[in-house]
mmCIF file of C-alpha atoms in Angstrom:
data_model
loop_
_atom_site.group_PDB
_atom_site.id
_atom_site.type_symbol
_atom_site.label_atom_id
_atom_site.label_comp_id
_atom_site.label_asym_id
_atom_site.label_seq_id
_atom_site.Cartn_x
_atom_site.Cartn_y
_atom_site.Cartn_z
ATOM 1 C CA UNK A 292 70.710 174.054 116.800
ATOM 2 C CA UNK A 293 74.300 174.475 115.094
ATOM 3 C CA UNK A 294 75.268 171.560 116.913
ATOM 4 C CA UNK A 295 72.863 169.252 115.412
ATOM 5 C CA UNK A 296 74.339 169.308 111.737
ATOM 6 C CA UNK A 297 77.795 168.760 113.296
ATOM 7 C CA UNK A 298 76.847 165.796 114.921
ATOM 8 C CA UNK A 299 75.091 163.887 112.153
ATOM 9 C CA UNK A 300 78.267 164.560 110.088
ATOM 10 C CA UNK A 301 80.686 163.445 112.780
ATOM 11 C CA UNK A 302 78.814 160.217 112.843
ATOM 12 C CA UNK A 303 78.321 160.086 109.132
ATOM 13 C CA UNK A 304 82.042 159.812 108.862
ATOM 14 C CA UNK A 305 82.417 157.120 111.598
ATOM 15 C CA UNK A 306 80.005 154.910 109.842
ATOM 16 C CA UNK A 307 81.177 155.148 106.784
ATOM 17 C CA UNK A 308 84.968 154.925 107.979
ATOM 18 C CA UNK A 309 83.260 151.329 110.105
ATOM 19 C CA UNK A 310 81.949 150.334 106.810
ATOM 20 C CA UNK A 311 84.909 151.004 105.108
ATOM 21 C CA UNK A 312 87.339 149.274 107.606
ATOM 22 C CA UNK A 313 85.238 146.152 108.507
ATOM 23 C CA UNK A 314 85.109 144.242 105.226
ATOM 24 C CA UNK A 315 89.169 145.203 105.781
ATOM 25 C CA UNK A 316 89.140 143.334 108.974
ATOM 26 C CA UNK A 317 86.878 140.185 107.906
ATOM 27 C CA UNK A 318 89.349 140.334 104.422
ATOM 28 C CA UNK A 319 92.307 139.960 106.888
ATOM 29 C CA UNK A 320 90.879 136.917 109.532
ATOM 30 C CA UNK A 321 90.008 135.098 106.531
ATOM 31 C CA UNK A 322 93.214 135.232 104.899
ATOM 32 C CA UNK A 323 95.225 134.406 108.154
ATOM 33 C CA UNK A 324 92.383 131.289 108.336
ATOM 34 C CA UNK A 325 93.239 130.532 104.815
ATOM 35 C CA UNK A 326 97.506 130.625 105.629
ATOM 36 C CA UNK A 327 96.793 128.790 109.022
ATOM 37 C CA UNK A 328 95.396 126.435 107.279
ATOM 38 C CA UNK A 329 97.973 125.853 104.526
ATOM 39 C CA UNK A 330 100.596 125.871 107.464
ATOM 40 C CA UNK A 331 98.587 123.133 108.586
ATOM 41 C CA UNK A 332 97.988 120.794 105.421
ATOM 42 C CA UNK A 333 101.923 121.792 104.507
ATOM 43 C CA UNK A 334 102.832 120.210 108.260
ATOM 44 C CA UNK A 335 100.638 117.137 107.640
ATOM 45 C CA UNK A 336 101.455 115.908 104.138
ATOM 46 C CA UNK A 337 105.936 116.214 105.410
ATOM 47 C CA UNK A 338 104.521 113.169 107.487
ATOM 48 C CA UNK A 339 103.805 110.858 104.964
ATOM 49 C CA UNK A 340 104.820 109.099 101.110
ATOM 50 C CA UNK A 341 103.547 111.397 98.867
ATOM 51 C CA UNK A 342 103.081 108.958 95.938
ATOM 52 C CA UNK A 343 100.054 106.754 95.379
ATOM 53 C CA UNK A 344 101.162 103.229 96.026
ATOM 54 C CA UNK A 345 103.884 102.254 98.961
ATOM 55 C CA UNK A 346 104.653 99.529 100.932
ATOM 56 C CA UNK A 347 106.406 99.131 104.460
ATOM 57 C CA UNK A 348 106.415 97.179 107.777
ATOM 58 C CA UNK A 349 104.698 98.391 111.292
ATOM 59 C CA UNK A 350 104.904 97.499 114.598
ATOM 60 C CA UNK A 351 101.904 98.397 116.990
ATOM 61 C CA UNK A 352 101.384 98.564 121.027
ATOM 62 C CA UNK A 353 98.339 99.211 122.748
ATOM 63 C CA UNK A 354 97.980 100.117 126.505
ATOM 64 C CA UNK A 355 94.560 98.919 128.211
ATOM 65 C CA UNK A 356 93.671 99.770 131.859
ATOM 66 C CA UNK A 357 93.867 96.791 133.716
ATOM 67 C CA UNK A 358 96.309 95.432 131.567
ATOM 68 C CA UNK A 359 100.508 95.233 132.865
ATOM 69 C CA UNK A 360 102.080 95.542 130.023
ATOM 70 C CA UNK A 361 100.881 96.846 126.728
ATOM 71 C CA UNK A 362 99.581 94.792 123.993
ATOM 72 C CA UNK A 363 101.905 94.488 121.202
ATOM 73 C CA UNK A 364 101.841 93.193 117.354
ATOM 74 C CA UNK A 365 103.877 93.519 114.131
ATOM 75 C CA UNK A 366 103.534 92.994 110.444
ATOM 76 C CA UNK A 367 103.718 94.226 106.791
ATOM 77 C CA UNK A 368 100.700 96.742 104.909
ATOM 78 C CA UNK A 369 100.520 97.802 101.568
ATOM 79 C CA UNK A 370 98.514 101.105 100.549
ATOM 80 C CA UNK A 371 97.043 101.943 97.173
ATOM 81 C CA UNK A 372 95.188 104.968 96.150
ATOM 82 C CA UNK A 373 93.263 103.138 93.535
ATOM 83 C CA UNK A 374 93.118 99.876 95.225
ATOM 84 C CA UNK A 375 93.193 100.232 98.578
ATOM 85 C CA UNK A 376 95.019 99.175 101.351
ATOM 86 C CA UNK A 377 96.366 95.637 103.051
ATOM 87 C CA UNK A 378 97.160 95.936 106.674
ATOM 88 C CA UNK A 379 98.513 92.096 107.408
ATOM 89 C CA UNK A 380 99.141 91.459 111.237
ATOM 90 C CA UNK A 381 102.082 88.701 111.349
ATOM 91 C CA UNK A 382 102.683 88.816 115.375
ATOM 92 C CA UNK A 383 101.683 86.920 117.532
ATOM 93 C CA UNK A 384 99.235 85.585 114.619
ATOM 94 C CA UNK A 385 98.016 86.135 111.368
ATOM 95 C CA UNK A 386 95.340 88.076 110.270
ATOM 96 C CA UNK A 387 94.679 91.281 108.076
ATOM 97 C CA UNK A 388 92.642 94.216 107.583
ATOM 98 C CA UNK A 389 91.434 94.619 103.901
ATOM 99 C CA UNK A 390 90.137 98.005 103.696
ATOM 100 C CA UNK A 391 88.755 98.899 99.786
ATOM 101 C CA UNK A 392 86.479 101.877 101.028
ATOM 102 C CA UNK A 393 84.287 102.974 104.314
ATOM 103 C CA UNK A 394 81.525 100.302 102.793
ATOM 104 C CA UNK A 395 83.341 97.357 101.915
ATOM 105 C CA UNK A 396 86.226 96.670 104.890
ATOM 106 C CA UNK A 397 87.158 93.145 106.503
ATOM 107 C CA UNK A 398 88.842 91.342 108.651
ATOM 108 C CA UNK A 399 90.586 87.923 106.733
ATOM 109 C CA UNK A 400 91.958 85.131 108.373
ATOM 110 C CA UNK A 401 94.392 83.075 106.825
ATOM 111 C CA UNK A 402 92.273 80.166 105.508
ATOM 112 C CA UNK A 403 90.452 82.868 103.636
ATOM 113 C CA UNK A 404 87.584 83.619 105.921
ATOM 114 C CA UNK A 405 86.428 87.201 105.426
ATOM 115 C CA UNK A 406 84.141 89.007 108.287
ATOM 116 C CA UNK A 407 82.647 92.834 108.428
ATOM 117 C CA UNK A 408 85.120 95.043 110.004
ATOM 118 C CA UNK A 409 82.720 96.719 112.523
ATOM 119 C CA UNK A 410 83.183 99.086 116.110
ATOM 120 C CA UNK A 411 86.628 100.422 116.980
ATOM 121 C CA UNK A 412 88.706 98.817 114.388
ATOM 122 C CA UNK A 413 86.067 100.333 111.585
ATOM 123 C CA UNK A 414 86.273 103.513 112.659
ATOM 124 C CA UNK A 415 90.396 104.356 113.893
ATOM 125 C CA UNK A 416 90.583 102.709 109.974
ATOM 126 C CA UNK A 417 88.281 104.643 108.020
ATOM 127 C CA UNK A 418 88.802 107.686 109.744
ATOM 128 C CA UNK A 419 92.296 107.853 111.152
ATOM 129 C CA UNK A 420 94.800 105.359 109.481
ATOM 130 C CA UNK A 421 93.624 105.696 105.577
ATOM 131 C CA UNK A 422 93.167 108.781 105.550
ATOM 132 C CA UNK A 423 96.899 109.794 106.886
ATOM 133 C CA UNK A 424 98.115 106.724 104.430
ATOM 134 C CA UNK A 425 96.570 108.549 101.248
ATOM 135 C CA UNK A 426 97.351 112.240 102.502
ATOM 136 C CA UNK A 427 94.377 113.480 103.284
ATOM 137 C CA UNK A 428 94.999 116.723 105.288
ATOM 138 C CA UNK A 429 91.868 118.697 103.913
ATOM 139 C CA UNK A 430 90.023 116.051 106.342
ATOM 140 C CA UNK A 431 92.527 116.822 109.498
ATOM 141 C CA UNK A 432 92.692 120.532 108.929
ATOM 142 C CA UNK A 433 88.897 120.520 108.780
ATOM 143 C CA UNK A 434 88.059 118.099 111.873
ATOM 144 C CA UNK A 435 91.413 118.925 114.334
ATOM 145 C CA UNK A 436 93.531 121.399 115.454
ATOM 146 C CA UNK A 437 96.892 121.373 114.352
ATOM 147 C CA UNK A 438 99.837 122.284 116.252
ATOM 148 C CA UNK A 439 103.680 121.723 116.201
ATOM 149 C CA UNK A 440 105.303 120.589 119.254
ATOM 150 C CA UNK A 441 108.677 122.054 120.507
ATOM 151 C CA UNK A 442 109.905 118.176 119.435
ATOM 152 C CA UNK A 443 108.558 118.317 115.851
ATOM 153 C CA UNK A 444 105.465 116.502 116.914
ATOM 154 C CA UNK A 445 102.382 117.063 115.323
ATOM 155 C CA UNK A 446 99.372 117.418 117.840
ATOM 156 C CA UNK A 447 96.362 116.799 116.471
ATOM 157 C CA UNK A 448 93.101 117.669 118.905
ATOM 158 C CA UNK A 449 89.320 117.072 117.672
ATOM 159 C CA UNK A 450 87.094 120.358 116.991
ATOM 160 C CA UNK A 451 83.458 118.547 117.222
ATOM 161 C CA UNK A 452 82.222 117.312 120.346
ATOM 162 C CA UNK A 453 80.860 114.140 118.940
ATOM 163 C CA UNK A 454 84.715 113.286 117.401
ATOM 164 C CA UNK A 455 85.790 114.352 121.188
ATOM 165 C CA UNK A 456 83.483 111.585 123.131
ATOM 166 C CA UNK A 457 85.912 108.913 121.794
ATOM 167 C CA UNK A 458 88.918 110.386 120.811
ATOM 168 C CA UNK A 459 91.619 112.444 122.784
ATOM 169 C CA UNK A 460 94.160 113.658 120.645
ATOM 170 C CA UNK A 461 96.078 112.371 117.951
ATOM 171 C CA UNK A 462 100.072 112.478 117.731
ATOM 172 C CA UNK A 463 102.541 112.228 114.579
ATOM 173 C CA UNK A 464 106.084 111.891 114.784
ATOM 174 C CA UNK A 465 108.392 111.242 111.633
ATOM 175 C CA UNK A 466 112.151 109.729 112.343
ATOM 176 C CA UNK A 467 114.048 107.876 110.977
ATOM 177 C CA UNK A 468 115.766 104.437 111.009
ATOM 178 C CA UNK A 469 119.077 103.295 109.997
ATOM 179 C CA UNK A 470 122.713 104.829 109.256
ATOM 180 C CA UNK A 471 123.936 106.992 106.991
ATOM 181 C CA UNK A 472 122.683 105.800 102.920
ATOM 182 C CA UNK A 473 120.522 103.320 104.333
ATOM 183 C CA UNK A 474 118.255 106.016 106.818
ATOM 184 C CA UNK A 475 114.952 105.397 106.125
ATOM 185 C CA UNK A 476 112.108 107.327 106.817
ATOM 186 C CA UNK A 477 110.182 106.233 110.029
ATOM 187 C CA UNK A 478 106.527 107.597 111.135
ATOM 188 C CA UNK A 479 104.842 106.853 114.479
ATOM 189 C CA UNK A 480 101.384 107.770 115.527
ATOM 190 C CA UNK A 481 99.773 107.327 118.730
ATOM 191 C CA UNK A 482 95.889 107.808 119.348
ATOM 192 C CA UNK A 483 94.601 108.554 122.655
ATOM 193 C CA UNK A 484 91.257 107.954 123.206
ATOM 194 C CA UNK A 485 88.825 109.673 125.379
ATOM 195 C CA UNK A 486 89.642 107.270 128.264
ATOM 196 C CA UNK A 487 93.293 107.594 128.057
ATOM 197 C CA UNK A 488 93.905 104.431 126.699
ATOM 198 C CA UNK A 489 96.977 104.573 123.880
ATOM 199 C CA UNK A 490 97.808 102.987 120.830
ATOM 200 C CA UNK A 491 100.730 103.634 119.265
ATOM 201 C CA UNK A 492 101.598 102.557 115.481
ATOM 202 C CA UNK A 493 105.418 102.924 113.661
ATOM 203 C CA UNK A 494 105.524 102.561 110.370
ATOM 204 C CA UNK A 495 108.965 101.814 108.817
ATOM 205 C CA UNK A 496 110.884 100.238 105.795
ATOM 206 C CA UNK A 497 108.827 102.325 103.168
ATOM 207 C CA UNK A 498 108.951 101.800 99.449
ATOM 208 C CA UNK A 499 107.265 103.628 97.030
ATOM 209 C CA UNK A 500 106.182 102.491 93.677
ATOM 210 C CA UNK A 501 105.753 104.296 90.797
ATOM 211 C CA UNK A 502 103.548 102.783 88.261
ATOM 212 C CA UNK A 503 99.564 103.948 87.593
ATOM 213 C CA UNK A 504 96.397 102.303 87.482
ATOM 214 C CA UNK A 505 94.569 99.635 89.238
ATOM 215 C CA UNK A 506 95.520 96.774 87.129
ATOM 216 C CA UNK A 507 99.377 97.723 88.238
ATOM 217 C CA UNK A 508 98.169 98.108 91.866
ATOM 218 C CA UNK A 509 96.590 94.894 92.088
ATOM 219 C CA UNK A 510 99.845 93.139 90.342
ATOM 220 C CA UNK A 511 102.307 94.648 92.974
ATOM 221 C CA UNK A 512 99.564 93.305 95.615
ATOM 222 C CA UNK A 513 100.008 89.820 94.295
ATOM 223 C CA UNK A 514 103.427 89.789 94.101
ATOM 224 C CA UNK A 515 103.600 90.964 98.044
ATOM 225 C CA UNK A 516 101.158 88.753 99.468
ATOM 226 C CA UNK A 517 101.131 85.589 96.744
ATOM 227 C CA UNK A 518 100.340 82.864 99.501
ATOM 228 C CA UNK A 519 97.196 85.097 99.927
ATOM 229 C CA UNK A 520 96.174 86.109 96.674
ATOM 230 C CA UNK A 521 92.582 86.231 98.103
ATOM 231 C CA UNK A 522 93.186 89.433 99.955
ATOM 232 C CA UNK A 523 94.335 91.296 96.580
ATOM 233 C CA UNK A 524 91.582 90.321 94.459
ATOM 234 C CA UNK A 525 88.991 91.046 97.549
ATOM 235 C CA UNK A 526 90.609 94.577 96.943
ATOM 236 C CA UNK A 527 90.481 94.523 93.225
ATOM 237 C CA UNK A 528 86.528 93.012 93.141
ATOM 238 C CA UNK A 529 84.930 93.394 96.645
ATOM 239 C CA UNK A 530 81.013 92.638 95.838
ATOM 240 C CA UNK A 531 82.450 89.321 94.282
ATOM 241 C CA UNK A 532 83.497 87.908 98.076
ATOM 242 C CA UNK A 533 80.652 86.513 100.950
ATOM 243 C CA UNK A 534 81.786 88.140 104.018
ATOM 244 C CA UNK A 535 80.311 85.203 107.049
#
C-alpha cells in the first residue's frame, strides 16, 4: 500500500518535469527554424542588386532533348520595383518580355505588337526570374530548400509536390567579370526542370540607379529603350494597351 503514494509522486514529478521541458524543446526547434531561415534569406539576397531599379545585359542557353546543341540568345533587361521589368531579347532576333505584374505580362515584337505571355514563359517569369530580380527571398525560403554548395552555389530544391511536377531544382551562382577596377558583378542561374531539360541565364554589366518613384523609373526606361518607347509606357499604363 506504501508503494502506491510513491508511485503517483514519482510520476507527478516526471510530468511536470515533461511539461516543463517540452515548451523548452518546441522554444528551441523554432528558433533554429527561425535562424535557418535567416541563414537562408541572408544567402539569397548576396546574389542580387539590392537597390530598386538596375539595369544590365544577359545571355541565355537552353538545352532540349532532341536538340544537338543548346539553344542560345542574348540581350539587355531593365528591372524596376515600381515599374516593372523589360527583358529585351536582341539575338538571333528581337523581341521582349514586358512583365508589369502576374496579371498584365506580354510578349512585344518590334513593330509594337503586344500578345499575353501565357505557359512556360508566364510562369519561370512570374515565379522564378522577378522574384530573384526584386529580392524576394521570403518567397524562396518559404517554397525551396536552401543549401550552399562546397562551390558557393546556391541550391535551391522545391518543398510542394505540385512546384516539384515541373521544376527540378534551381541553381545560383554569383562571379564576376572583368579585371581589377573594372570587375563587375556577374550572376548565373540555371533551372532544371522536372524532365532534365536546362536553362541557364547570366546576367552581367549591372548598373544600379538611384533615384525614387515611378515617374523616374519610367524616364530611365525611355532613355534605355527610346526606339521602343512603347514597351515603357506599356509598363507605366498597362490597361491602356490591346494585347491581339
Amino acid at each position: 500500500m506504501s508503494r502506491r503514494p510513491a508511485l503517483i509522486s514519482l510520476l507527478t514529478v516526471w510530468l511536470t518535469g515533461l511539461v516543463t521541458v517540452w515548451p523548452a524543446m518546441a522554444d528551441a526547434e523554432t528558433s533554429r527554424e527561425v535562424e535557418d531561415k535567416a541563414t537562408e534569406e541572408q544567402l539569397l539576397s548576396s546574389m542580387f542588386p539590392s537597390g530598386c531599379h538596375f539595369s544590365g545585359q544577359f545571355s541565355q542557353q537552353k538545352s532540349m532533348q532532341g536538340l544537338p546543341v543548346p539553344l542560345k540568345s542574348a540581350g539587355d533587361f531593365y528591372y524596376s520595383c515600381d515599374l516593372g521589368l523589360v527583358w529585351h531579347t536582341s539575338e538571333p532576333f528581337s523581341e521582349a518580355i514586358l512583365y508589369v505584374n502576374s496579371t498584365n505580362n506580354f510578349r512585344a515584337e518590334d513593330d509594337g505588337t503586344l500578345t499575353p505571355l501565357s505557359g512556360v514563359a508566364r510562369y519561370i517569369m512570374s515565379n522564378i526570374f522577378v522574384r530573384l530580380l526584386k529580392g524576394d527571398t521570403g518567397y524562396f525560403t518559404d517554397e525551396f530548400a536552401v543549401t550552399q554548395e562546397p562551390d558557393d552555389t546556391l541550391l535551391l530544391i522545391p518543398e510542394s509536390e505540385m512546384m516539384r511536377k515541373g521544376l527540378e531544382a534551381i541553381r545560383i551562382a554569383k562571379s564576376g567579370t572583368g579585371d581589377g577596377d573594372a570587375l563587375q558583378p556577374a550572376v548565373t542561374i540555371k533551372v532544371t526542370d522536372a524532365t532534365g531539360q536546362n536553362t541557364q541565364v547570366l546576367i552581367d554589366q549591372i548598373e544600379e540607379y538611384s533615384f525614387e518613384g515611378k515617374r523616374k523609373a519610367w524616364e530611365q526606361c525611355e532613355t534605355l529603350y527610346s526606339g521602343k518607347t512603347n514597351w515603357c509606357r506599356v509598363l507605366l499604363s498597362p490597361a491602356r494597351f490591346d494585347a491581339f
